């Protein structure tokens, strides 16, 4: 019988996705009976979207600055191809 | 034509300037975003991305094409971010996550079960909390997490970028996810009743 500790390890390490069907089934059955493990799995699954929303917000706030940075980088690449010129930019 | 296409890869290996420019334009945003996600400020991100492309261009003729161009680029980027963070004094050496093990009894059942958490980001205060939690995560774990959750790369590619085995990657995910979860719980991001 799979334990809560084993379930949490499989869920958080990402090993669950590449586990055999029979193991995934054991975990599903365990979670049907274990409210704490259900809650834990939901929380781990939720971390991704939480992080994404934080990152999206950063990107929104920095949008202008990042756009300028992108322009500068592209310009420096185009201006100084493999051979390099007298002015290399920020290298 | 995708920059991962073999014809374009051949032009990259031949250091064709147009092909190199194509690569830069394809991956620039993603690389800046990853650098920001790794905790660098915009001007710091600019520097590491610029340096990464400089290395890429310099070594383009040595690219063997066994991995994707993206994998190679991100591998360089990760090393540059790591160097930058060390220089800026932002390395996190300690890793005491194994407190998580203490939540289980000898049989492996929860002795200290997870509390109810508010997982949606409402308002600046909660967002600030999550950002602080992320800031405390060591770089390698943080990169693994963001490459998976934000950039949606598969495990195989992440392993190549970070130069870790699949097992190690599992350990990184285990640590960062539990660390973040514990941090949120510790700071009381509880569901409002």
PDB file of C-alpha atoms in Angstrom:
ATOM      1  CA  UNK A   1       0.000   0.000   0.000  1.00  0.00           C
ATOM      2  CA  UNK A   2       1.533   3.286  -1.090  1.00  0.00           C
ATOM      3  CA  UNK A   3       2.192   5.809   1.680  1.00  0.00           C
ATOM      4  CA  UNK A   4       1.452   9.544   1.797  1.00  0.00           C
ATOM      5  CA  UNK A   5       5.159  10.250   1.809  1.00  0.00           C
ATOM      6  CA  UNK A   6       5.681   8.241  -1.366  1.00  0.00           C
ATOM      7  CA  UNK A   7       2.738   9.922  -3.045  1.00  0.00           C
ATOM      8  CA  UNK A   8       4.040  13.371  -2.178  1.00  0.00           C
ATOM      9  CA  UNK A   9       7.473  12.509  -3.490  1.00  0.00           C
ATOM     10  CA  UNK A  10       6.123  11.228  -6.794  1.00  0.00           C
ATOM     11  CA  UNK A  11       3.794  14.169  -7.228  1.00  0.00           C
ATOM     12  CA  UNK A  12       6.325  16.891  -6.433  1.00  0.00           C
ATOM     13  CA  UNK A  13       9.307  15.373  -8.269  1.00  0.00           C
ATOM     14  CA  UNK A  14       7.348  14.996 -11.501  1.00  0.00           C
ATOM     15  CA  UNK A  15       8.072  11.253 -11.533  1.00  0.00           C
ATOM     16  CA  UNK A  16       4.360  10.596 -11.516  1.00  0.00           C
ATOM     17  CA  UNK A  17       4.027  11.562 -15.161  1.00  0.00           C
ATOM     18  CA  UNK A  18       6.537   8.976 -16.287  1.00  0.00           C
ATOM     19  CA  UNK A  19       5.371   6.257 -13.902  1.00  0.00           C
ATOM     20  CA  UNK A  20       3.833   2.996 -14.986  1.00  0.00           C
ATOM     21  CA  UNK A  21       0.077   2.853 -15.327  1.00  0.00           C
ATOM     22  CA  UNK A  22      -0.249   0.533 -12.339  1.00  0.00           C
ATOM     23  CA  UNK A  23       1.605   2.930 -10.078  1.00  0.00           C
ATOM     24  CA  UNK A  24      -0.479   5.857 -11.216  1.00  0.00           C
ATOM     25  CA  UNK A  25      -3.529   3.787 -10.402  1.00  0.00           C
ATOM     26  CA  UNK A  26      -2.262   3.081  -6.846  1.00  0.00           C
ATOM     27  CA  UNK A  27      -1.781   6.772  -6.379  1.00  0.00           C
ATOM     28  CA  UNK A  28      -5.249   7.605  -7.662  1.00  0.00           C
ATOM     29  CA  UNK A  29      -6.769   5.061  -5.300  1.00  0.00           C
ATOM     30  CA  UNK A  30      -4.762   6.437  -2.399  1.00  0.00           C
ATOM     31  CA  UNK A  31      -5.886   9.962  -3.200  1.00  0.00           C
ATOM     32  CA  UNK A  32      -9.521   8.892  -3.341  1.00  0.00           C
ATOM     33  CA  UNK A  33      -9.222   7.879   0.261  1.00  0.00           C
ATOM     34  CA  UNK A  34      -6.792  10.505   1.537  1.00  0.00           C
ATOM     35  CA  UNK A  35      -8.031  14.067   1.768  1.00  0.00           C
ATOM     36  CA  UNK A  36      -4.623  15.399   2.833  1.00  0.00           C
ATOM     37  CA  UNK A  37      -2.908  13.941  -0.231  1.00  0.00           C
ATOM     38  CA  UNK A  38      -5.632  15.333  -2.465  1.00  0.00           C
ATOM     39  CA  UNK A  39      -5.099  18.746  -0.973  1.00  0.00           C
ATOM     40  CA  UNK A  40      -1.320  18.442  -1.291  1.00  0.00           C
ATOM     41  CA  UNK A  41      -1.537  17.465  -4.964  1.00  0.00           C
ATOM     42  CA  UNK A  42      -3.851  20.364  -5.715  1.00  0.00           C
ATOM     43  CA  UNK A  43      -1.447  22.756  -4.043  1.00  0.00           C
ATOM     44  CA  UNK A  44       1.569  21.430  -5.921  1.00  0.00           C
ATOM     45  CA  UNK A  45      -0.341  21.596  -9.192  1.00  0.00           C
ATOM     46  CA  UNK A  46      -1.361  25.171  -8.385  1.00  0.00           C
ATOM     47  CA  UNK A  47       2.210  26.397  -7.920  1.00  0.00           C
ATOM     48  CA  UNK A  48       2.794  26.543 -11.648  1.00  0.00           C
ATOM     49  CA  UNK A  49      -0.072  28.869 -12.435  1.00  0.00           C
ATOM     50  CA  UNK A  50       0.765  30.972  -9.393  1.00  0.00           C
ATOM     51  CA  UNK A  51       4.327  31.420 -10.616  1.00  0.00           C
ATOM     52  CA  UNK A  52       3.160  32.146 -14.156  1.00  0.00           C
ATOM     53  CA  UNK A  53       0.839  34.908 -12.979  1.00  0.00           C
ATOM     54  CA  UNK A  54       3.692  36.518 -11.048  1.00  0.00           C
ATOM     55  CA  UNK A  55       5.963  36.286 -14.067  1.00  0.00           C
ATOM     56  CA  UNK A  56       3.313  37.620 -16.413  1.00  0.00           C
ATOM     57  CA  UNK A  57       2.911  40.589 -14.143  1.00  0.00           C
ATOM     58  CA  UNK A  58       6.669  41.236 -14.197  1.00  0.00           C
ATOM     59  CA  UNK A  59       6.692  41.064 -17.975  1.00  0.00           C
ATOM     60  CA  UNK A  60       3.803  43.517 -18.179  1.00  0.00           C
ATOM     61  CA  UNK A  61       5.542  45.946 -15.869  1.00  0.00           C
ATOM     62  CA  UNK A  62       8.836  45.643 -17.717  1.00  0.00           C
ATOM     63  CA  UNK A  63       7.335  45.508 -21.195  1.00  0.00           C
ATOM     64  CA  UNK A  64       8.657  48.877 -22.293  1.00  0.00           C
ATOM     65  CA  UNK A  65      12.125  48.317 -20.909  1.00  0.00           C
ATOM     66  CA  UNK A  66      12.343  44.807 -22.317  1.00  0.00           C
ATOM     67  CA  UNK A  67      11.259  46.031 -25.743  1.00  0.00           C
ATOM     68  CA  UNK A  68      14.083  48.572 -25.703  1.00  0.00           C
ATOM     69  CA  UNK A  69      16.536  45.932 -24.580  1.00  0.00           C
ATOM     70  CA  UNK A  70      15.445  43.674 -27.404  1.00  0.00           C
ATOM     71  CA  UNK A  71      15.957  46.429 -29.944  1.00  0.00           C
ATOM     72  CA  UNK A  72      19.429  47.116 -28.628  1.00  0.00           C
ATOM     73  CA  UNK A  73      20.458  43.496 -28.696  1.00  0.00           C
ATOM     74  CA  UNK A  74      19.169  42.937 -32.218  1.00  0.00           C
ATOM     75  CA  UNK A  75      20.872  46.112 -33.381  1.00  0.00           C
ATOM     76  CA  UNK A  76      24.191  45.065 -31.863  1.00  0.00           C
ATOM     77  CA  UNK A  77      24.013  41.647 -33.489  1.00  0.00           C
ATOM     78  CA  UNK A  78      23.211  43.076 -36.889  1.00  0.00           C
ATOM     79  CA  UNK A  79      25.844  45.755 -36.574  1.00  0.00           C
ATOM     80  CA  UNK A  80      28.646  43.426 -35.489  1.00  0.00           C
ATOM     81  CA  UNK A  81      28.396  40.079 -37.268  1.00  0.00           C
ATOM     82  CA  UNK A  82      30.936  37.255 -36.820  1.00  0.00           C
ATOM     83  CA  UNK A  83      34.036  39.232 -37.787  1.00  0.00           C
ATOM     84  CA  UNK A  84      33.288  42.121 -35.447  1.00  0.00           C
ATOM     85  CA  UNK A  85      34.008  45.786 -36.162  1.00  0.00           C
ATOM     86  CA  UNK A  86      35.773  48.603 -34.375  1.00  0.00           C
ATOM     87  CA  UNK A  87      32.819  49.023 -32.029  1.00  0.00           C
ATOM     88  CA  UNK A  88      31.657  45.725 -30.557  1.00  0.00           C
ATOM     89  CA  UNK A  89      28.971  47.138 -28.307  1.00  0.00           C
ATOM     90  CA  UNK A  90      28.647  45.942 -24.718  1.00  0.00           C
ATOM     91  CA  UNK A  91      30.659  42.692 -24.849  1.00  0.00           C
TER      92      UNK A  91
ATOM     93  CA  UNK B   1      11.321  27.884 -41.469  1.00  0.00           C
ATOM     94  CA  UNK B   2      12.015  27.049 -37.857  1.00  0.00           C
ATOM     95  CA  UNK B   3      15.506  27.760 -36.592  1.00  0.00           C
ATOM     96  CA  UNK B   4      15.650  24.131 -35.509  1.00  0.00           C
ATOM     97  CA  UNK B   5      15.324  23.002 -39.087  1.00  0.00           C
ATOM     98  CA  UNK B   6      18.425  21.061 -40.276  1.00  0.00           C
ATOM     99  CA  UNK B   7      18.964  23.353 -43.265  1.00  0.00           C
ATOM    100  CA  UNK B   8      19.088  26.390 -41.031  1.00  0.00           C
ATOM    101  CA  UNK B   9      21.264  24.546 -38.533  1.00  0.00           C
ATOM    102  CA  UNK B  10      23.774  23.965 -41.323  1.00  0.00           C
ATOM    103  CA  UNK B  11      23.775  27.691 -42.058  1.00  0.00           C
ATOM    104  CA  UNK B  12      24.326  28.385 -38.365  1.00  0.00           C
ATOM    105  CA  UNK B  13      27.317  26.052 -38.373  1.00  0.00           C
ATOM    106  CA  UNK B  14      28.597  27.946 -41.405  1.00  0.00           C
ATOM    107  CA  UNK B  15      28.205  31.142 -39.325  1.00  0.00           C
ATOM    108  CA  UNK B  16      25.858  32.632 -41.892  1.00  0.00           C
ATOM    109  CA  UNK B  17      24.978  36.083 -40.411  1.00  0.00           C
ATOM    110  CA  UNK B  18      21.345  35.936 -41.538  1.00  0.00           C
ATOM    111  CA  UNK B  19      20.855  32.575 -39.873  1.00  0.00           C
ATOM    112  CA  UNK B  20      22.481  33.825 -36.671  1.00  0.00           C
ATOM    113  CA  UNK B  21      20.237  36.860 -36.682  1.00  0.00           C
ATOM    114  CA  UNK B  22      17.235  34.594 -37.161  1.00  0.00           C
ATOM    115  CA  UNK B  23      18.212  32.641 -34.066  1.00  0.00           C
ATOM    116  CA  UNK B  24      18.611  35.807 -32.017  1.00  0.00           C
ATOM    117  CA  UNK B  25      15.192  37.091 -33.018  1.00  0.00           C
ATOM    118  CA  UNK B  26      13.570  33.738 -32.348  1.00  0.00           C
ATOM    119  CA  UNK B  27      14.821  33.268 -28.819  1.00  0.00           C
ATOM    120  CA  UNK B  28      15.524  36.752 -27.518  1.00  0.00           C
ATOM    121  CA  UNK B  29      12.252  37.342 -25.630  1.00  0.00           C
ATOM    122  CA  UNK B  30      12.257  33.923 -24.086  1.00  0.00           C
ATOM    123  CA  UNK B  31      15.817  34.339 -22.878  1.00  0.00           C
ATOM    124  CA  UNK B  32      15.154  37.742 -21.354  1.00  0.00           C
ATOM    125  CA  UNK B  33      12.074  36.403 -19.663  1.00  0.00           C
ATOM    126  CA  UNK B  34      13.999  33.438 -18.275  1.00  0.00           C
ATOM    127  CA  UNK B  35      16.725  35.757 -16.990  1.00  0.00           C
ATOM    128  CA  UNK B  36      14.129  37.943 -15.269  1.00  0.00           C
ATOM    129  CA  UNK B  37      12.509  34.831 -13.865  1.00  0.00           C
ATOM    130  CA  UNK B  38      15.879  33.790 -12.486  1.00  0.00           C
ATOM    131  CA  UNK B  39      15.966  36.988 -10.434  1.00  0.00           C
ATOM    132  CA  UNK B  40      17.997  39.366 -12.582  1.00  0.00           C
ATOM    133  CA  UNK B  41      16.908  42.961 -13.077  1.00  0.00           C
ATOM    134  CA  UNK B  42      16.263  44.094 -16.661  1.00  0.00           C
ATOM    135  CA  UNK B  43      19.691  45.658 -17.210  1.00  0.00           C
ATOM    136  CA  UNK B  44      21.367  42.578 -15.713  1.00  0.00           C
ATOM    137  CA  UNK B  45      19.242  40.372 -17.957  1.00  0.00           C
ATOM    138  CA  UNK B  46      20.348  42.430 -20.935  1.00  0.00           C
ATOM    139  CA  UNK B  47      23.963  41.825 -20.112  1.00  0.00           C
ATOM    140  CA  UNK B  48      23.689  38.058 -19.700  1.00  0.00           C
ATOM    141  CA  UNK B  49      21.592  37.651 -22.827  1.00  0.00           C
ATOM    142  CA  UNK B  50      23.994  39.823 -24.800  1.00  0.00           C
ATOM    143  CA  UNK B  51      26.928  37.764 -23.538  1.00  0.00           C
ATOM    144  CA  UNK B  52      25.141  34.520 -24.314  1.00  0.00           C
ATOM    145  CA  UNK B  53      24.579  35.546 -27.899  1.00  0.00           C
ATOM    146  CA  UNK B  54      28.178  36.661 -28.193  1.00  0.00           C
ATOM    147  CA  UNK B  55      29.299  33.200 -27.093  1.00  0.00           C
ATOM    148  CA  UNK B  56      26.784  31.602 -29.434  1.00  0.00           C
ATOM    149  CA  UNK B  57      28.008  33.586 -32.408  1.00  0.00           C
ATOM    150  CA  UNK B  58      31.610  32.940 -31.602  1.00  0.00           C
ATOM    151  CA  UNK B  59      31.071  29.205 -31.295  1.00  0.00           C
ATOM    152  CA  UNK B  60      28.434  28.735 -33.981  1.00  0.00           C
ATOM    153  CA  UNK B  61      30.800  26.813 -36.214  1.00  0.00           C
ATOM    154  CA  UNK B  62      31.351  24.327 -33.398  1.00  0.00           C
ATOM    155  CA  UNK B  63      27.678  23.626 -32.831  1.00  0.00           C
ATOM    156  CA  UNK B  64      27.273  19.941 -33.481  1.00  0.00           C
ATOM    157  CA  UNK B  65      23.532  19.938 -33.979  1.00  0.00           C
ATOM    158  CA  UNK B  66      22.963  16.962 -31.691  1.00  0.00           C
ATOM    159  CA  UNK B  67      20.681  19.003 -29.470  1.00  0.00           C
ATOM    160  CA  UNK B  68      18.342  21.777 -30.417  1.00  0.00           C
ATOM    161  CA  UNK B  69      19.720  25.277 -30.865  1.00  0.00           C
ATOM    162  CA  UNK B  70      17.440  26.391 -28.052  1.00  0.00           C
ATOM    163  CA  UNK B  71      18.904  23.814 -25.664  1.00  0.00           C
ATOM    164  CA  UNK B  72      22.408  24.962 -26.437  1.00  0.00           C
ATOM    165  CA  UNK B  73      21.511  28.638 -26.009  1.00  0.00           C
ATOM    166  CA  UNK B  74      19.724  28.095 -22.732  1.00  0.00           C
ATOM    167  CA  UNK B  75      22.610  26.014 -21.452  1.00  0.00           C
ATOM    168  CA  UNK B  76      24.962  28.929 -22.029  1.00  0.00           C
ATOM    169  CA  UNK B  77      22.397  31.350 -20.604  1.00  0.00           C
ATOM    170  CA  UNK B  78      22.038  29.328 -17.421  1.00  0.00           C
ATOM    171  CA  UNK B  79      25.796  29.376 -16.830  1.00  0.00           C
ATOM    172  CA  UNK B  80      25.931  33.123 -17.475  1.00  0.00           C
ATOM    173  CA  UNK B  81      23.030  33.747 -15.089  1.00  0.00           C
ATOM    174  CA  UNK B  82      24.775  31.648 -12.474  1.00  0.00           C
ATOM    175  CA  UNK B  83      28.010  33.652 -12.836  1.00  0.00           C
ATOM    176  CA  UNK B  84      26.107  36.931 -12.719  1.00  0.00           C
ATOM    177  CA  UNK B  85      24.246  35.996  -9.573  1.00  0.00           C
ATOM    178  CA  UNK B  86      27.473  34.953  -7.871  1.00  0.00           C
ATOM    179  CA  UNK B  87      29.086  38.256  -8.861  1.00  0.00           C
ATOM    180  CA  UNK B  88      26.071  40.154  -7.569  1.00  0.00           C
ATOM    181  CA  UNK B  89      26.203  38.278  -4.293  1.00  0.00           C
ATOM    182  CA  UNK B  90      22.853  36.613  -4.805  1.00  0.00           C
ATOM    183  CA  UNK B  91      23.836  32.967  -4.504  1.00  0.00           C
ATOM    184  CA  UNK B  92      21.794  30.831  -2.159  1.00  0.00           C
ATOM    185  CA  UNK B  93      24.021  28.104  -0.794  1.00  0.00           C
ATOM    186  CA  UNK B  94      21.908  26.587   1.941  1.00  0.00           C
ATOM    187  CA  UNK B  95      19.269  24.076   1.231  1.00  0.00           C
ATOM    188  CA  UNK B  96      17.443  22.876   4.298  1.00  0.00           C
ATOM    189  CA  UNK B  97      14.269  21.607   2.655  1.00  0.00           C
ATOM    190  CA  UNK B  98      14.454  18.238   4.318  1.00  0.00           C
ATOM    191  CA  UNK B  99      12.168  19.592   7.019  1.00  0.00           C
ATOM    192  CA  UNK B 100       9.493  18.406   4.651  1.00  0.00           C
ATOM    193  CA  UNK B 101      10.323  14.830   5.626  1.00  0.00           C
ATOM    194  CA  UNK B 102       9.305  15.667   9.180  1.00  0.00           C
ATOM    195  CA  UNK B 103       5.708  16.069   8.128  1.00  0.00           C
ATOM    196  CA  UNK B 104       5.392  12.280   7.924  1.00  0.00           C
ATOM    197  CA  UNK B 105       5.349   9.663  10.638  1.00  0.00           C
ATOM    198  CA  UNK B 106       7.280   6.397  10.638  1.00  0.00           C
ATOM    199  CA  UNK B 107       4.659   4.694   8.488  1.00  0.00           C
ATOM    200  CA  UNK B 108       4.786   7.475   5.897  1.00  0.00           C
ATOM    201  CA  UNK B 109       1.407   9.004   6.748  1.00  0.00           C
ATOM    202  CA  UNK B 110       0.974  12.710   7.274  1.00  0.00           C
ATOM    203  CA  UNK B 111       1.702  13.652  10.867  1.00  0.00           C
ATOM    204  CA  UNK B 112       1.536  17.345   9.968  1.00  0.00           C
ATOM    205  CA  UNK B 113      -0.830  17.556   7.018  1.00  0.00           C
ATOM    206  CA  UNK B 114      -0.930  20.459   4.528  1.00  0.00           C
ATOM    207  CA  UNK B 115      -3.041  23.428   5.586  1.00  0.00           C
ATOM    208  CA  UNK B 116      -5.621  24.955   3.310  1.00  0.00           C
ATOM    209  CA  UNK B 117      -3.919  27.554   1.076  1.00  0.00           C
ATOM    210  CA  UNK B 118      -5.182  30.359  -1.086  1.00  0.00           C
ATOM    211  CA  UNK B 119      -3.655  29.519  -4.447  1.00  0.00           C
ATOM    212  CA  UNK B 120      -4.963  32.420  -6.448  1.00  0.00           C
ATOM    213  CA  UNK B 121      -2.998  35.637  -6.580  1.00  0.00           C
ATOM    214  CA  UNK B 122      -5.216  38.340  -5.169  1.00  0.00           C
ATOM    215  CA  UNK B 123      -3.644  41.693  -4.621  1.00  0.00           C
ATOM    216  CA  UNK B 124      -0.137  42.969  -4.280  1.00  0.00           C
ATOM    217  CA  UNK B 125       0.505  41.644  -0.806  1.00  0.00           C
ATOM    218  CA  UNK B 126       0.077  38.022  -1.761  1.00  0.00           C
ATOM    219  CA  UNK B 127       2.059  38.557  -4.944  1.00  0.00           C
ATOM    220  CA  UNK B 128       4.861  40.103  -2.870  1.00  0.00           C
ATOM    221  CA  UNK B 129       4.843  37.044  -0.606  1.00  0.00           C
ATOM    222  CA  UNK B 130       5.149  34.635  -3.509  1.00  0.00           C
ATOM    223  CA  UNK B 131       7.918  36.691  -5.060  1.00  0.00           C
ATOM    224  CA  UNK B 132       9.818  36.598  -1.773  1.00  0.00           C
ATOM    225  CA  UNK B 133       9.344  32.845  -1.582  1.00  0.00           C
ATOM    226  CA  UNK B 134      10.704  32.456  -5.108  1.00  0.00           C
ATOM    227  CA  UNK B 135      13.675  34.714  -4.318  1.00  0.00           C
ATOM    228  CA  UNK B 136      14.794  32.314  -1.618  1.00  0.00           C
ATOM    229  CA  UNK B 137      15.020  29.352  -3.974  1.00  0.00           C
ATOM    230  CA  UNK B 138      18.528  28.309  -5.104  1.00  0.00           C
ATOM    231  CA  UNK B 139      19.165  29.071  -8.773  1.00  0.00           C
ATOM    232  CA  UNK B 140      19.255  25.549 -10.156  1.00  0.00           C
ATOM    233  CA  UNK B 141      15.928  24.664  -8.561  1.00  0.00           C
ATOM    234  CA  UNK B 142      14.445  27.957  -9.641  1.00  0.00           C
ATOM    235  CA  UNK B 143      15.600  27.441 -13.252  1.00  0.00           C
ATOM    236  CA  UNK B 144      14.225  23.893 -13.334  1.00  0.00           C
ATOM    237  CA  UNK B 145      10.902  25.178 -12.078  1.00  0.00           C
ATOM    238  CA  UNK B 146      10.599  28.088 -14.480  1.00  0.00           C
ATOM    239  CA  UNK B 147      11.827  26.149 -17.508  1.00  0.00           C
ATOM    240  CA  UNK B 148       9.110  23.625 -16.814  1.00  0.00           C
ATOM    241  CA  UNK B 149       6.242  25.803 -15.574  1.00  0.00           C
ATOM    242  CA  UNK B 150       6.741  29.005 -17.569  1.00  0.00           C
ATOM    243  CA  UNK B 151       8.698  27.962 -20.652  1.00  0.00           C
ATOM    244  CA  UNK B 152       7.038  24.515 -20.717  1.00  0.00           C
ATOM    245  CA  UNK B 153      10.135  22.650 -21.818  1.00  0.00           C
ATOM    246  CA  UNK B 154      10.207  18.883 -21.439  1.00  0.00           C
ATOM    247  CA  UNK B 155      12.348  17.063 -18.883  1.00  0.00           C
ATOM    248  CA  UNK B 156      14.824  15.821 -21.450  1.00  0.00           C
ATOM    249  CA  UNK B 157      15.626  19.321 -22.649  1.00  0.00           C
ATOM    250  CA  UNK B 158      15.775  20.748 -19.115  1.00  0.00           C
ATOM    251  CA  UNK B 159      18.261  18.021 -18.168  1.00  0.00           C
ATOM    252  CA  UNK B 160      20.486  19.034 -21.078  1.00  0.00           C
ATOM    253  CA  UNK B 161      20.230  22.736 -20.273  1.00  0.00           C
ATOM    254  CA  UNK B 162      21.039  22.311 -16.584  1.00  0.00           C
ATOM    255  CA  UNK B 163      23.402  19.389 -17.195  1.00  0.00           C
ATOM    256  CA  UNK B 164      21.672  17.082 -14.710  1.00  0.00           C
ATOM    257  CA  UNK B 165      20.365  13.531 -14.852  1.00  0.00           C
ATOM    258  CA  UNK B 166      16.648  12.733 -14.828  1.00  0.00           C
ATOM    259  CA  UNK B 167      16.942  11.601 -11.234  1.00  0.00           C
ATOM    260  CA  UNK B 168      18.620  14.843 -10.229  1.00  0.00           C
ATOM    261  CA  UNK B 169      15.948  16.808 -12.028  1.00  0.00           C
ATOM    262  CA  UNK B 170      13.319  14.987  -9.989  1.00  0.00           C
ATOM    263  CA  UNK B 171      15.167  15.985  -6.837  1.00  0.00           C
ATOM    264  CA  UNK B 172      15.304  19.612  -7.998  1.00  0.00           C
ATOM    265  CA  UNK B 173      11.556  19.650  -8.673  1.00  0.00           C
ATOM    266  CA  UNK B 174      10.854  17.949  -5.349  1.00  0.00           C
ATOM    267  CA  UNK B 175      12.886  20.577  -3.513  1.00  0.00           C
ATOM    268  CA  UNK B 176      11.605  23.691  -5.235  1.00  0.00           C
ATOM    269  CA  UNK B 177       7.950  22.680  -5.202  1.00  0.00           C
ATOM    270  CA  UNK B 178       7.993  21.695  -1.550  1.00  0.00           C
ATOM    271  CA  UNK B 179      10.017  24.722  -0.632  1.00  0.00           C
ATOM    272  CA  UNK B 180       7.510  27.042  -2.316  1.00  0.00           C
ATOM    273  CA  UNK B 181       4.551  25.240  -0.830  1.00  0.00           C
ATOM    274  CA  UNK B 182       6.071  25.344   2.652  1.00  0.00           C
ATOM    275  CA  UNK B 183       6.970  29.010   2.248  1.00  0.00           C
ATOM    276  CA  UNK B 184       3.428  29.941   1.241  1.00  0.00           C
ATOM    277  CA  UNK B 185       2.007  27.988   4.130  1.00  0.00           C
ATOM    278  CA  UNK B 186       4.484  29.435   6.615  1.00  0.00           C
ATOM    279  CA  UNK B 187       3.587  32.973   5.585  1.00  0.00           C
ATOM    280  CA  UNK B 188      -0.038  32.276   6.115  1.00  0.00           C
ATOM    281  CA  UNK B 189      -1.446  32.412   2.598  1.00  0.00           C
ATOM    282  CA  UNK B 190      -4.497  30.718   3.999  1.00  0.00           C
ATOM    283  CA  UNK B 191      -7.836  30.506   2.373  1.00  0.00           C
ATOM    284  CA  UNK B 192     -10.031  33.362   3.582  1.00  0.00           C
ATOM    285  CA  UNK B 193     -13.034  31.925   5.406  1.00  0.00           C
TER     286      UNK B 193
END
